[in-house]
C-alpha positions in Angstrom: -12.0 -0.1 -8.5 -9.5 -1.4 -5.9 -9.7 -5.1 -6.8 -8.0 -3.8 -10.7 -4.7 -3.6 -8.0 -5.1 -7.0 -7.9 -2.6 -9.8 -8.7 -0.5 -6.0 -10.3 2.0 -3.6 -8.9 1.6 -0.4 -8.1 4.6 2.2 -8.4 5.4 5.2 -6.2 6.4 8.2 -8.3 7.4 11.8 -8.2 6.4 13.4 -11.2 5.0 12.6 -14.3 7.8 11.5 -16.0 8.1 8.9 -13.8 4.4 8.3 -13.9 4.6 7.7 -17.5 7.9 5.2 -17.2 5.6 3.3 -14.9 2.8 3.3 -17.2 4.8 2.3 -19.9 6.0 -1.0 -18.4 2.7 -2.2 -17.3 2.1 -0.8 -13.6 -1.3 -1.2 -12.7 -1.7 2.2 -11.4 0.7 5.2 -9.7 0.5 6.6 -6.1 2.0 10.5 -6.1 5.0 10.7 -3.3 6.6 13.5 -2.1 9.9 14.2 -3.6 13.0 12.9 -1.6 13.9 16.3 0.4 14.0 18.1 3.6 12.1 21.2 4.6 13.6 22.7 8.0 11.7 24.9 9.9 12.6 26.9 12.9 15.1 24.2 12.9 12.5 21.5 13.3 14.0 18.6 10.7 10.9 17.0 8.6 11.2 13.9 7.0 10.5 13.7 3.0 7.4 11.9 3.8 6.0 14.7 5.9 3.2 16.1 4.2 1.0 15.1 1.0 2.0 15.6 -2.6 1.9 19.1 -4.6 -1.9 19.7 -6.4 0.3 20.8 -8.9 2.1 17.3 -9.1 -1.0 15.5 -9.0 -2.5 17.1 -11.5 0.5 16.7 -13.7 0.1 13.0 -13.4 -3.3 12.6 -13.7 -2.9 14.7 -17.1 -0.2 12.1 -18.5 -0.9 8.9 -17.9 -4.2 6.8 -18.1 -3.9 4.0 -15.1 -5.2 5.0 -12.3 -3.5 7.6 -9.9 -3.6 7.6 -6.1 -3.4 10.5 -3.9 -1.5 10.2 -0.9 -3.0 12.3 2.0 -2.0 12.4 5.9 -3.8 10.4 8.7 -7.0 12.5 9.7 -6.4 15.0 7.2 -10.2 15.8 6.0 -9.2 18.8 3.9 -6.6 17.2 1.7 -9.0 14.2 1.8 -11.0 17.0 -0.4 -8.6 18.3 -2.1 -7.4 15.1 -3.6 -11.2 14.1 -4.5 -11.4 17.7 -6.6 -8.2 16.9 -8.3 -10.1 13.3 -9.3 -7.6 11.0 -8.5 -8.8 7.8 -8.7 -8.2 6.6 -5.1 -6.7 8.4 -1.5 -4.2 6.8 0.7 -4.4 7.6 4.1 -1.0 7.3 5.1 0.2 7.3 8.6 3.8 7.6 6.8 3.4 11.7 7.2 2.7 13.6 9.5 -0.3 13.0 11.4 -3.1 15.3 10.9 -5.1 13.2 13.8 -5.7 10.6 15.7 -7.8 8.5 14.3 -8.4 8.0 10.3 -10.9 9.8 8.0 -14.7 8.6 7.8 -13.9 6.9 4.6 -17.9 5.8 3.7 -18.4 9.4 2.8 -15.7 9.6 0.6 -17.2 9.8 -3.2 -14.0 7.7 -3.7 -11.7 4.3 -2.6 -9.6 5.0 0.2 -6.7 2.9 1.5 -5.6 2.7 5.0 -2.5 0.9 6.4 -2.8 -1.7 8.8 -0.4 -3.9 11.6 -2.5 -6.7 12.2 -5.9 -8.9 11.7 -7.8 -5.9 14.6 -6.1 -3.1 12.9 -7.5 -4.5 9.2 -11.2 -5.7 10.6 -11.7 -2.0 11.9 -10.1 -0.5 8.4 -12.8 -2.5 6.6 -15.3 -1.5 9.1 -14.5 2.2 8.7 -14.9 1.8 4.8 -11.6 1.3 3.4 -11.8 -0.2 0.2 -8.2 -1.2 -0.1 -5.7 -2.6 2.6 -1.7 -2.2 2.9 1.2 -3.1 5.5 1.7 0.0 7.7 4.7 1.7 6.7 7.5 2.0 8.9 10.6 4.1 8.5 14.5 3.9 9.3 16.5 6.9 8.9 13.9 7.9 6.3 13.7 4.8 4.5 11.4 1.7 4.6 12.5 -1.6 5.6 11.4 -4.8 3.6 11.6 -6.3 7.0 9.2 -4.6 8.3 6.6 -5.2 5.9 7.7 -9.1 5.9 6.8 -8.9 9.6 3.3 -6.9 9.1 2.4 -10.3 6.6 3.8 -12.8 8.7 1.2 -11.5 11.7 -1.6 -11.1 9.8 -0.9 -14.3 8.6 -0.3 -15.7 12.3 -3.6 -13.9 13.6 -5.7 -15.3 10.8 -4.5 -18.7 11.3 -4.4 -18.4 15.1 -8.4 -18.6 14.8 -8.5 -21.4 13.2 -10.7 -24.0 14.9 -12.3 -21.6 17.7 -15.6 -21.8 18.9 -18.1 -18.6 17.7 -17.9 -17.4 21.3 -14.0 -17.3 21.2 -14.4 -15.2 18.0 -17.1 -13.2 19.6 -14.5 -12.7 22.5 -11.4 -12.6 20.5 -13.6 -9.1 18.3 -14.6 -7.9 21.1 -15.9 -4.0 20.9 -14.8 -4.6 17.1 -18.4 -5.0 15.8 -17.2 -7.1 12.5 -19.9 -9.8 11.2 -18.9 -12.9 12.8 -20.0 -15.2 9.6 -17.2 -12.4 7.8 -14.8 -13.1 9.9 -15.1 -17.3 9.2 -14.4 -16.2 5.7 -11.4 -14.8 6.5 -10.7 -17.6 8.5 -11.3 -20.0 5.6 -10.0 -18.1 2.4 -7.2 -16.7 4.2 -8.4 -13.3 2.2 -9.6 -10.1 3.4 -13.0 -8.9 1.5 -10.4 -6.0 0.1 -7.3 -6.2 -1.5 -4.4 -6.2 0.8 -1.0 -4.7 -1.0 2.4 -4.7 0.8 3.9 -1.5 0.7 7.5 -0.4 2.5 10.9 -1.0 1.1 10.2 -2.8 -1.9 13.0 -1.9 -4.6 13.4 -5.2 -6.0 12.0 -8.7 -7.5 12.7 -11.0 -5.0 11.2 -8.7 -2.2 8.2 -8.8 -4.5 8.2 -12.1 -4.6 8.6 -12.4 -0.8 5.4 -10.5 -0.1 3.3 -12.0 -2.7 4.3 -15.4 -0.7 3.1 -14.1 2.1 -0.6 -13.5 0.6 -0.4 -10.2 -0.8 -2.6 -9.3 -3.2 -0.3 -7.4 -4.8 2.6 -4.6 -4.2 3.6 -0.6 -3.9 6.8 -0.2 -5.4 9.0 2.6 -3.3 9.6 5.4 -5.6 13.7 4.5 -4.8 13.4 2.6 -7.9 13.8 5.2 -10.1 17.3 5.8 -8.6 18.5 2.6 -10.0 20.5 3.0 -13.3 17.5 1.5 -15.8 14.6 2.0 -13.6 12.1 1.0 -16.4 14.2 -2.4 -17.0 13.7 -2.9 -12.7 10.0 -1.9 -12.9 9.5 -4.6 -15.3 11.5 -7.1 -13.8 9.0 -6.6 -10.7 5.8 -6.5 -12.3 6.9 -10.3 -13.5 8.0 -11.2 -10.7 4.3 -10.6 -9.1 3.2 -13.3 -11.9 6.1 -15.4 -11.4 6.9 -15.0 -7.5 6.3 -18.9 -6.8 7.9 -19.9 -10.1 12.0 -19.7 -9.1 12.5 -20.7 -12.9 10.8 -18.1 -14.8 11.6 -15.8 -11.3 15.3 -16.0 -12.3 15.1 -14.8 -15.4 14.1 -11.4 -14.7 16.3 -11.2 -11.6 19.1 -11.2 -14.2 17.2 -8.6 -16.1 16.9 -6.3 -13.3 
């Protein structure tokens, strides 16, 4: 189901009005954030993306649009893993964004349903794939609560670097470069060659606007997670729009510009 992401944008939103804005201008699908407060207790300060979205939320969306809707759980958390599979979303996201419900990530093979996991380099996304993530996005990283475009740049840029830095190497430098990372050497050639993961790989983290789409989709993304700070922008289904094109256009500057004026 993941590779429908492709070559599309998916759009972070709160509610299901937003859901439905999404929908309306051609999103590919919606992932369920928490809304943009803070919740102090015993004045312990946690960040808006602390914990997973209300059930109630979820299933608000789910019951007004018809893309597909992703949950958005914490790292580890096997119970709200659940709970998001009974609500029938359409796919989790494991998100190491909240608050860490472990160390390691879920076991996503016996998950009756696509999980994403976020990822820092060619290792981290090998053993993502290897666990059974069906999906692939740049880890998010946070500034005073909010994500940085730069950040995600960088996350693409050393994939990018890793991939190509094996370029050319003998199968026993792969063997050694994998090693307790049990990944099929022939699959890792492929990677090699194509450039492409066997998943889609999305950029996710600070991206409000169509030239940071474009950015990312240079930087071999297979496609981008719109932060749900778009719909503070004064036409956010105008913006929205503007983006989605700019995921078809992003290596065409001439049609590009046209919807940077638009946005």
């Amino acid at each position: 189901m993941t590779n429908e992401f492709k070559g599309g944008l998916i759009v972070g939103v709160e509610n299901s009005d937003q859901a439905k804005i999404a929908e309306g201008v051609g999103a590919r699908g919606v992932v369920v954030v928490v809304a943009n407060v803070n919740m102090n207790v015993t004045d312990i300060a946690f960040p808006a993306t602390a914990v997973t979205a209300d059930t109630a939320v979820v299933r608000d969306v789910l019951g007004s649009v018809l893309v597909p809707v992703i949950g958005r759980i914490r790292l580890g958390h096997i119970i709200e893993a659940k709970v998001m599979e009974a609500c029938h979303v359409d796919a989790i996201d494991e998100h190491e964004g909240l608050t860490q419900a472990a160390d390691e990530g879920i076991e996503k093979f016996s998950s009756n349903i696509p999980i994403i996991a976020g990822v820092q380099n060619l290792k981290e996304s090998l053993k993502a794939i290897l666990q059974g993530a069906s999906m692939l996005r740049t880890h998010f990283k946070l500034k005073e609560d909010r994500p940085l475009i730069g950040e995600t740049v960088k996350v693409l840029t050393k994939i990018a670097d890793d991939i190509e830095g094996l370029n050319g190497k003998t199968d026993a430098e792969l063997t050694t470069y994998l090693g307790s990372i049990k990944y099929p050497l022939a699959g890792l050639k492929n990677i090699i060659k194509t450039k492409k993961f066997p998943v889609p790989l999305f950029a996710e983290g600070g991206i409000i606007l169509p030239t940071d789409v474009a950015m990312v989709m240079g930087l071999n993304a297979d496609g981008c997670i719109a932060s749900s700070l778009v719909f503070k922008v004064p036409d956010p289904k105008r913006r929205i729009h503007s983006m989605i094109k700019a995921v078809q256009y992003y290596n065409n500057p001439a049609k590009l510009i046209n919807y940077l004026e638009d946005s």
